[in-house]
PDB file of C-alpha atoms in Angstrom:
ATOM      1  CA  ASP P 331       3.440 -21.375  32.551  1.00  0.00           C
ATOM      2  CA  ALA P 332       0.138 -21.426  30.700  1.00  0.00           C
ATOM      3  CA  GLY P 333       1.471 -19.650  27.681  1.00  0.00           C
ATOM      4  CA  VAL P 334      -0.246 -16.749  25.981  1.00  0.00           C
ATOM      5  CA  ILE P 335      -3.993 -16.694  26.822  1.00  0.00           C
ATOM      6  CA  GLN P 336      -6.490 -15.229  24.407  1.00  0.00           C
ATOM      7  CA  SER P 337     -10.267 -14.811  24.748  1.00  0.00           C
ATOM      8  CA  PRO P 338     -12.692 -15.408  23.270  1.00  0.00           C
ATOM      9  CA  ARG P 339     -11.467 -18.279  21.079  1.00  0.00           C
ATOM     10  CA  HIS P 340     -14.328 -17.778  18.673  1.00  0.00           C
ATOM     11  CA  GLU P 341     -16.480 -14.695  18.104  1.00  0.00           C
ATOM     12  CA  VAL P 342     -19.387 -14.321  15.703  1.00  0.00           C
ATOM     13  CA  THR P 343     -20.894 -10.887  15.413  1.00  0.00           C
ATOM     14  CA  GLU P 344     -22.926  -8.769  13.095  1.00  0.00           C
ATOM     15  CA  MET P 345     -21.636  -5.917  11.038  1.00  0.00           C
ATOM     16  CA  GLY P 346     -21.582  -2.711  12.962  1.00  0.00           C
ATOM     17  CA  GLN P 347     -21.148  -4.271  16.376  1.00  0.00           C
ATOM     18  CA  GLU P 348     -18.165  -3.568  18.648  1.00  0.00           C
ATOM     19  CA  VAL P 349     -15.691  -6.470  19.172  1.00  0.00           C
ATOM     20  CA  THR P 350     -13.094  -6.698  21.949  1.00  0.00           C
ATOM     21  CA  LEU P 351     -10.375  -9.314  21.864  1.00  0.00           C
ATOM     22  CA  ARG P 352      -8.309  -9.935  24.989  1.00  0.00           C
ATOM     23  CA  CYS P 353      -4.826 -11.189  25.604  1.00  0.00           C
ATOM     24  CA  LYS P 354      -2.770 -12.162  28.667  1.00  0.00           C
ATOM     25  CA  PRO P 355       0.956 -12.445  27.740  1.00  0.00           C
ATOM     26  CA  ILE P 356       3.410 -14.824  29.342  1.00  0.00           C
ATOM     27  CA  SER P 357       4.597 -13.447  32.718  1.00  0.00           C
ATOM     28  CA  GLY P 358       7.906 -11.704  32.435  1.00  0.00           C
ATOM     29  CA  HIS P 359       7.634 -10.993  28.744  1.00  0.00           C
ATOM     30  CA  ASN P 360       8.042  -7.291  27.919  1.00  0.00           C
ATOM     31  CA  SER P 361       6.794  -7.191  24.324  1.00  0.00           C
ATOM     32  CA  LEU P 362       3.287  -7.892  22.994  1.00  0.00           C
ATOM     33  CA  PHE P 363       2.177  -8.164  19.458  1.00  0.00           C
ATOM     34  CA  TRP P 364      -1.244  -8.280  17.774  1.00  0.00           C
ATOM     35  CA  TYR P 365      -1.398 -10.046  14.424  1.00  0.00           C
ATOM     36  CA  ARG P 366      -4.220 -10.787  11.954  1.00  0.00           C
ATOM     37  CA  GLN P 367      -4.102 -13.804   9.656  1.00  0.00           C
ATOM     38  CA  THR P 368      -6.199 -14.399   6.542  1.00  0.00           C
ATOM     39  CA  MET P 369      -5.779 -16.677   3.562  1.00  0.00           C
ATOM     40  CA  MET P 370      -5.383 -13.713   1.243  1.00  0.00           C
ATOM     41  CA  ARG P 371      -3.024 -11.560   3.253  1.00  0.00           C
ATOM     42  CA  GLY P 372      -1.193 -14.072   5.469  1.00  0.00           C
ATOM     43  CA  LEU P 373       0.019 -13.032   8.937  1.00  0.00           C
ATOM     44  CA  GLU P 374       0.047  -9.263   9.338  1.00  0.00           C
ATOM     45  CA  LEU P 375       1.424  -7.341  12.292  1.00  0.00           C
ATOM     46  CA  LEU P 376      -1.114  -4.849  13.514  1.00  0.00           C
ATOM     47  CA  ILE P 377       0.587  -3.274  16.522  1.00  0.00           C
ATOM     48  CA  TYR P 378       3.173  -4.051  19.094  1.00  0.00           C
ATOM     49  CA  PHE P 379       3.880  -2.866  22.540  1.00  0.00           C
ATOM     50  CA  ASN P 380       7.194  -2.735  24.485  1.00  0.00           C
ATOM     51  CA  ASN P 381       6.925  -2.382  28.260  1.00  0.00           C
ATOM     52  CA  ASN P 382       3.197  -1.546  27.872  1.00  0.00           C
ATOM     53  CA  VAL P 383       3.902   1.299  25.445  1.00  0.00           C
ATOM     54  CA  PRO P 384       2.769   1.177  21.804  1.00  0.00           C
ATOM     55  CA  ILE P 385       5.828   1.201  19.652  1.00  0.00           C
ATOM     56  CA  ASP P 386       4.518   0.630  16.122  1.00  0.00           C
ATOM     57  CA  ASP P 387       0.871   0.774  15.093  1.00  0.00           C
ATOM     58  CA  SER P 388       1.486   1.265  11.392  1.00  0.00           C
ATOM     59  CA  GLY P 389      -0.247  -2.043  10.639  1.00  0.00           C
ATOM     60  CA  MET P 390      -3.546  -1.037  12.237  1.00  0.00           C
ATOM     61  CA  PRO P 391      -5.830  -0.952   9.158  1.00  0.00           C
ATOM     62  CA  GLU P 392      -7.911   2.089  10.090  1.00  0.00           C
ATOM     63  CA  ASP P 393      -9.351   4.122  12.888  1.00  0.00           C
ATOM     64  CA  ARG P 394     -11.926   1.427  13.603  1.00  0.00           C
ATOM     65  CA  PHE P 395      -9.117  -0.544  15.230  1.00  0.00           C
ATOM     66  CA  SER P 396      -7.616   0.369  18.552  1.00  0.00           C
ATOM     67  CA  ALA P 397      -5.407  -1.455  21.049  1.00  0.00           C
ATOM     68  CA  LYS P 398      -4.519  -0.877  24.649  1.00  0.00           C
ATOM     69  CA  MET P 399      -2.131  -2.349  27.184  1.00  0.00           C
ATOM     70  CA  PRO P 400      -3.044  -0.930  30.581  1.00  0.00           C
ATOM     71  CA  ASN P 401      -0.573  -3.165  32.406  1.00  0.00           C
ATOM     72  CA  ALA P 402       2.044  -5.850  31.795  1.00  0.00           C
ATOM     73  CA  SER P 403      -0.456  -8.702  32.036  1.00  0.00           C
ATOM     74  CA  PHE P 404      -3.334  -7.531  29.786  1.00  0.00           C
ATOM     75  CA  SER P 405      -4.031  -6.125  26.376  1.00  0.00           C
ATOM     76  CA  THR P 406      -7.144  -5.564  24.337  1.00  0.00           C
ATOM     77  CA  LEU P 407      -7.780  -5.119  20.596  1.00  0.00           C
ATOM     78  CA  LYS P 408     -11.066  -3.417  19.834  1.00  0.00           C
ATOM     79  CA  ILE P 409     -12.854  -3.095  16.516  1.00  0.00           C
ATOM     80  CA  GLN P 410     -15.670  -0.549  16.349  1.00  0.00           C
ATOM     81  CA  PRO P 411     -17.710  -0.788  14.214  1.00  0.00           C
ATOM     82  CA  SER P 412     -16.864  -4.230  12.840  1.00  0.00           C
ATOM     83  CA  GLU P 413     -17.172  -5.093   9.126  1.00  0.00           C
ATOM     84  CA  PRO P 414     -17.276  -8.426   7.267  1.00  0.00           C
ATOM     85  CA  ARG P 415     -13.745  -7.818   5.887  1.00  0.00           C
ATOM     86  CA  ASP P 416     -12.479  -7.892   9.493  1.00  0.00           C
ATOM     87  CA  SER P 417     -13.207 -11.645   9.632  1.00  0.00           C
ATOM     88  CA  ALA P 418      -9.873 -13.364  10.356  1.00  0.00           C
ATOM     89  CA  VAL P 419      -7.928 -15.128  13.039  1.00  0.00           C
ATOM     90  CA  TYR P 420      -6.396 -12.605  15.410  1.00  0.00           C
ATOM     91  CA  PHE P 421      -3.206 -13.754  17.241  1.00  0.00           C
ATOM     92  CA  CYS P 422      -1.527 -12.218  20.224  1.00  0.00           C
ATOM     93  CA  ALA P 423       2.141 -12.961  20.819  1.00  0.00           C
ATOM     94  CA  SER P 424       4.523 -12.091  23.585  1.00  0.00           C
ATOM     95  CA  SER P 425       8.310 -12.117  23.659  1.00  0.00           C
ATOM     96  CA  TYR P 426      11.411 -11.362  25.763  1.00  0.00           C
ATOM     97  CA  PRO P 427      14.876 -10.440  24.570  1.00  0.00           C
ATOM     98  CA  ILE P 428      17.464 -13.200  24.307  1.00  0.00           C
ATOM     99  CA  LEU P 429      21.095 -12.076  24.143  1.00  0.00           C
ATOM    100  CA  ARG P 430      23.245 -13.925  21.662  1.00  0.00           C
ATOM    101  CA  THR P 431      26.742 -13.201  20.420  1.00  0.00           C
ATOM    102  CA  SER P 432      25.220 -11.561  17.335  1.00  0.00           C
ATOM    103  CA  GLY P 433      23.014  -9.382  19.340  1.00  0.00           C
ATOM    104  CA  ILE P 434      19.560  -9.470  20.849  1.00  0.00           C
ATOM    105  CA  TYR P 435      16.646 -11.353  19.302  1.00  0.00           C
ATOM    106  CA  ASN P 436      13.120 -11.897  20.492  1.00  0.00           C
ATOM    107  CA  GLU P 437      11.386 -15.240  20.250  1.00  0.00           C
ATOM    108  CA  GLN P 438       7.692 -14.694  19.889  1.00  0.00           C
ATOM    109  CA  PHE P 439       5.264 -17.082  21.633  1.00  0.00           C
ATOM    110  CA  PHE P 440       1.844 -17.056  19.994  1.00  0.00           C
ATOM    111  CA  GLY P 441      -1.484 -17.510  21.751  1.00  0.00           C
ATOM    112  CA  PRO P 442      -4.135 -19.890  20.320  1.00  0.00           C
ATOM    113  CA  GLY P 443      -5.827 -17.096  18.381  1.00  0.00           C
ATOM    114  CA  THR P 444      -9.378 -15.713  18.286  1.00  0.00           C
ATOM    115  CA  ARG P 445     -11.331 -16.597  15.123  1.00  0.00           C
ATOM    116  CA  LEU P 446     -13.600 -13.627  14.322  1.00  0.00           C
ATOM    117  CA  THR P 447     -16.491 -13.831  11.931  1.00  0.00           C
ATOM    118  CA  VAL P 448     -18.396 -10.701  11.116  1.00  0.00           C
ATOM    119  CA  LEU P 449     -21.701 -11.337   9.349  1.00  0.00           C
TER     120      LEU P 449
ATOM    121  CA  GLN H 440       7.301  -6.344  -4.068  1.00  0.00           C
ATOM    122  CA  LYS H 441       6.539  -8.081  -0.745  1.00  0.00           C
ATOM    123  CA  GLU H 442       9.197  -7.880   1.863  1.00  0.00           C
ATOM    124  CA  VAL H 443       9.398 -11.658   2.526  1.00  0.00           C
ATOM    125  CA  GLU H 444       8.405 -14.041  -0.233  1.00  0.00           C
ATOM    126  CA  GLN H 445       7.835 -17.792  -0.228  1.00  0.00           C
ATOM    127  CA  ASN H 446       6.433 -20.283  -2.665  1.00  0.00           C
ATOM    128  CA  SER H 447       2.877 -20.949  -1.463  1.00  0.00           C
ATOM    129  CA  GLY H 448       2.956 -24.558  -2.458  1.00  0.00           C
ATOM    130  CA  PRO H 449       1.607 -27.006  -1.719  1.00  0.00           C
ATOM    131  CA  LEU H 450       4.884 -28.894  -1.640  1.00  0.00           C
ATOM    132  CA  SER H 451       4.475 -32.661  -1.512  1.00  0.00           C
ATOM    133  CA  VAL H 452       7.285 -35.019  -0.530  1.00  0.00           C
ATOM    134  CA  PRO H 453       7.256 -38.730   0.200  1.00  0.00           C
ATOM    135  CA  GLU H 454       7.893 -39.912   3.740  1.00  0.00           C
ATOM    136  CA  GLY H 455      11.613 -40.148   4.423  1.00  0.00           C
ATOM    137  CA  ALA H 456      12.618 -37.661   1.701  1.00  0.00           C
ATOM    138  CA  ILE H 457      14.175 -34.193   2.198  1.00  0.00           C
ATOM    139  CA  ALA H 458      11.773 -31.293   2.133  1.00  0.00           C
ATOM    140  CA  SER H 459      13.353 -27.991   0.910  1.00  0.00           C
ATOM    141  CA  LEU H 460      11.515 -24.721   1.690  1.00  0.00           C
ATOM    142  CA  ASN H 461      12.765 -21.436   0.271  1.00  0.00           C
ATOM    143  CA  CYS H 462      12.402 -17.794   1.241  1.00  0.00           C
ATOM    144  CA  THR H 463      13.723 -14.493  -0.124  1.00  0.00           C
ATOM    145  CA  TYR H 464      13.671 -11.073   1.485  1.00  0.00           C
ATOM    146  CA  SER H 465      13.960  -7.563   0.163  1.00  0.00           C
ATOM    147  CA  ASP H 466      15.478  -5.573   3.113  1.00  0.00           C
ATOM    148  CA  ARG H 467      19.233  -6.100   2.774  1.00  0.00           C
ATOM    149  CA  GLY H 468      19.724  -4.780   6.254  1.00  0.00           C
ATOM    150  CA  SER H 469      17.757  -7.666   7.801  1.00  0.00           C
ATOM    151  CA  GLN H 470      19.847  -9.487  10.379  1.00  0.00           C
ATOM    152  CA  SER H 471      17.821 -12.250  11.898  1.00  0.00           C
ATOM    153  CA  PHE H 472      15.603 -14.865  10.316  1.00  0.00           C
ATOM    154  CA  PHE H 473      13.052 -17.260  11.688  1.00  0.00           C
ATOM    155  CA  TRP H 474      11.174 -20.394  10.614  1.00  0.00           C
ATOM    156  CA  TYR H 475       7.793 -20.996  12.202  1.00  0.00           C
ATOM    157  CA  ARG H 476       5.652 -24.068  11.771  1.00  0.00           C
ATOM    158  CA  GLN H 477       1.879 -23.720  11.819  1.00  0.00           C
ATOM    159  CA  TYR H 478      -0.380 -26.698  11.905  1.00  0.00           C
ATOM    160  CA  SER H 479      -3.892 -26.239  10.433  1.00  0.00           C
ATOM    161  CA  GLY H 480      -6.033 -24.377  12.905  1.00  0.00           C
ATOM    162  CA  LYS H 481      -3.182 -23.809  15.319  1.00  0.00           C
ATOM    163  CA  SER H 482      -0.825 -20.895  16.102  1.00  0.00           C
ATOM    164  CA  PRO H 483       2.718 -20.492  14.748  1.00  0.00           C
ATOM    165  CA  GLU H 484       5.543 -21.983  16.709  1.00  0.00           C
ATOM    166  CA  LEU H 485       9.263 -21.175  16.296  1.00  0.00           C
ATOM    167  CA  ILE H 486      11.338 -24.076  15.082  1.00  0.00           C
ATOM    168  CA  MET H 487      14.585 -22.410  13.870  1.00  0.00           C
ATOM    169  CA  PHE H 488      16.282 -19.013  13.846  1.00  0.00           C
ATOM    170  CA  ILE H 489      19.488 -18.055  12.019  1.00  0.00           C
ATOM    171  CA  TYR H 490      21.549 -14.875  11.870  1.00  0.00           C
ATOM    172  CA  SER H 491      24.885 -15.878  10.378  1.00  0.00           C
ATOM    173  CA  ASN H 492      25.602 -16.865   6.796  1.00  0.00           C
ATOM    174  CA  GLY H 493      25.891 -20.601   6.346  1.00  0.00           C
ATOM    175  CA  ASP H 494      24.032 -23.512   7.883  1.00  0.00           C
ATOM    176  CA  LYS H 495      22.487 -24.124  11.303  1.00  0.00           C
ATOM    177  CA  GLU H 496      21.401 -27.559  12.181  1.00  0.00           C
ATOM    178  CA  ASP H 497      18.989 -28.751  14.874  1.00  0.00           C
ATOM    179  CA  GLY H 498      17.941 -32.374  14.689  1.00  0.00           C
ATOM    180  CA  ARG H 499      16.300 -33.056  11.378  1.00  0.00           C
ATOM    181  CA  PHE H 500      16.108 -29.371  10.547  1.00  0.00           C
ATOM    182  CA  THR H 501      18.747 -27.308   8.854  1.00  0.00           C
ATOM    183  CA  ALA H 502      18.399 -23.592   8.171  1.00  0.00           C
ATOM    184  CA  GLN H 503      20.546 -21.949   5.522  1.00  0.00           C
ATOM    185  CA  LEU H 504      21.242 -18.273   5.106  1.00  0.00           C
ATOM    186  CA  ASN H 505      22.867 -16.444   2.210  1.00  0.00           C
ATOM    187  CA  LYS H 506      22.843 -12.712   2.896  1.00  0.00           C
ATOM    188  CA  ALA H 507      24.429 -11.785  -0.394  1.00  0.00           C
ATOM    189  CA  SER H 508      21.611 -13.497  -2.232  1.00  0.00           C
ATOM    190  CA  GLN H 509      19.036 -12.468   0.363  1.00  0.00           C
ATOM    191  CA  TYR H 510      17.942 -16.070   0.603  1.00  0.00           C
ATOM    192  CA  VAL H 511      16.951 -18.322   3.523  1.00  0.00           C
ATOM    193  CA  SER H 512      16.012 -21.956   3.309  1.00  0.00           C
ATOM    194  CA  LEU H 513      14.835 -24.734   5.551  1.00  0.00           C
ATOM    195  CA  LEU H 514      15.662 -28.375   4.964  1.00  0.00           C
ATOM    196  CA  ILE H 515      13.737 -31.133   6.689  1.00  0.00           C
ATOM    197  CA  ARG H 516      15.535 -34.457   6.530  1.00  0.00           C
ATOM    198  CA  ASP H 517      13.710 -37.762   6.852  1.00  0.00           C
ATOM    199  CA  SER H 518      10.381 -36.080   6.452  1.00  0.00           C
ATOM    200  CA  GLN H 519       7.477 -37.471   8.501  1.00  0.00           C
ATOM    201  CA  PRO H 520       3.768 -37.150   8.031  1.00  0.00           C
ATOM    202  CA  SER H 521       3.817 -35.104  11.281  1.00  0.00           C
ATOM    203  CA  ASP H 522       5.856 -32.479   9.519  1.00  0.00           C
ATOM    204  CA  SER H 523       2.827 -31.672   7.269  1.00  0.00           C
ATOM    205  CA  ALA H 524       2.081 -28.040   8.079  1.00  0.00           C
ATOM    206  CA  THR H 525       2.567 -24.544   6.837  1.00  0.00           C
ATOM    207  CA  TYR H 526       6.040 -23.120   7.221  1.00  0.00           C
ATOM    208  CA  LEU H 527       6.332 -19.403   7.744  1.00  0.00           C
ATOM    209  CA  CYS H 528       9.619 -17.569   7.051  1.00  0.00           C
ATOM    210  CA  ALA H 529      10.151 -14.315   8.928  1.00  0.00           C
ATOM    211  CA  ALA H 530      12.809 -11.619   8.814  1.00  0.00           C
ATOM    212  CA  LYS H 531      13.694  -9.005  11.396  1.00  0.00           C
ATOM    213  CA  THR H 532      14.201  -5.925   9.275  1.00  0.00           C
ATOM    214  CA  SER H 533      16.639  -3.069   9.592  1.00  0.00           C
ATOM    215  CA  TYR H 534      13.813  -1.018  11.170  1.00  0.00           C
ATOM    216  CA  ASP H 535      13.418  -3.625  13.830  1.00  0.00           C
ATOM    217  CA  LYS H 536      10.163  -5.130  12.721  1.00  0.00           C
ATOM    218  CA  VAL H 537       9.528  -8.831  12.188  1.00  0.00           C
ATOM    219  CA  ILE H 538       7.900  -9.510   8.807  1.00  0.00           C
ATOM    220  CA  PHE H 539       6.333 -12.801   7.936  1.00  0.00           C
ATOM    221  CA  GLY H 540       6.175 -14.384   4.530  1.00  0.00           C
ATOM    222  CA  PRO H 541       2.908 -15.855   3.236  1.00  0.00           C
ATOM    223  CA  GLY H 542       3.983 -19.435   4.132  1.00  0.00           C
ATOM    224  CA  THR H 543       4.588 -22.656   2.267  1.00  0.00           C
ATOM    225  CA  SER H 544       2.210 -25.570   2.704  1.00  0.00           C
ATOM    226  CA  LEU H 545       4.105 -28.921   3.121  1.00  0.00           C
ATOM    227  CA  SER H 546       2.477 -32.295   2.715  1.00  0.00           C
ATOM    228  CA  VAL H 547       4.452 -35.412   3.583  1.00  0.00           C
ATOM    229  CA  ILE H 548       2.917 -38.458   1.907  1.00  0.00           C
ATOM    230  CA  PRO H 549       3.204 -41.726   3.861  1.00  0.00           C
TER     231      PRO H 549
END
């Protein structure tokens, strides 16, 4: 399996422009997560989907951010309009449930990330 | 108070020594805990998970969990320069969300 695929790997844009980040999860995984990582704030969960349905978007910073998952093999994170403070590495991760004696846990597999710079 | 806390480091240990990484969490209902390793410029990768009190060993890695103290640790025995990375502690909270700590930077000196 190719793992989680993200594109683009690097994006440089100017303030006010629309940015779209793309993610293809691992085939068969039913959960998908979007994270943002900065030095100041660490790794923050923005939104996650289960079976293509958004479950928790409480981490989305504001209305400028939106995410969609039209099918099990594709998701987008859109920022419109972008601002310099949005500069960060954005990771997509996917997971599937693993049953253990203590219950179910999900191992998240991360994509390589998209490094976004907003000038 | 942050939900998952770690010492940011950097933690420096000589090659061959034991590296000890610590993590505390605030949600007493958290059940599962994870250690991820992240090399500079790369994405996090899962190296250990633990859900029962006590120790869990996997090769040179040992995860320790003490739910009463809300404390998780990761021991790396016989540290190697290739272990130099940032280690992220994560907890699956009682409201079913995985929260990551800020990470501890580890440097293993040859």
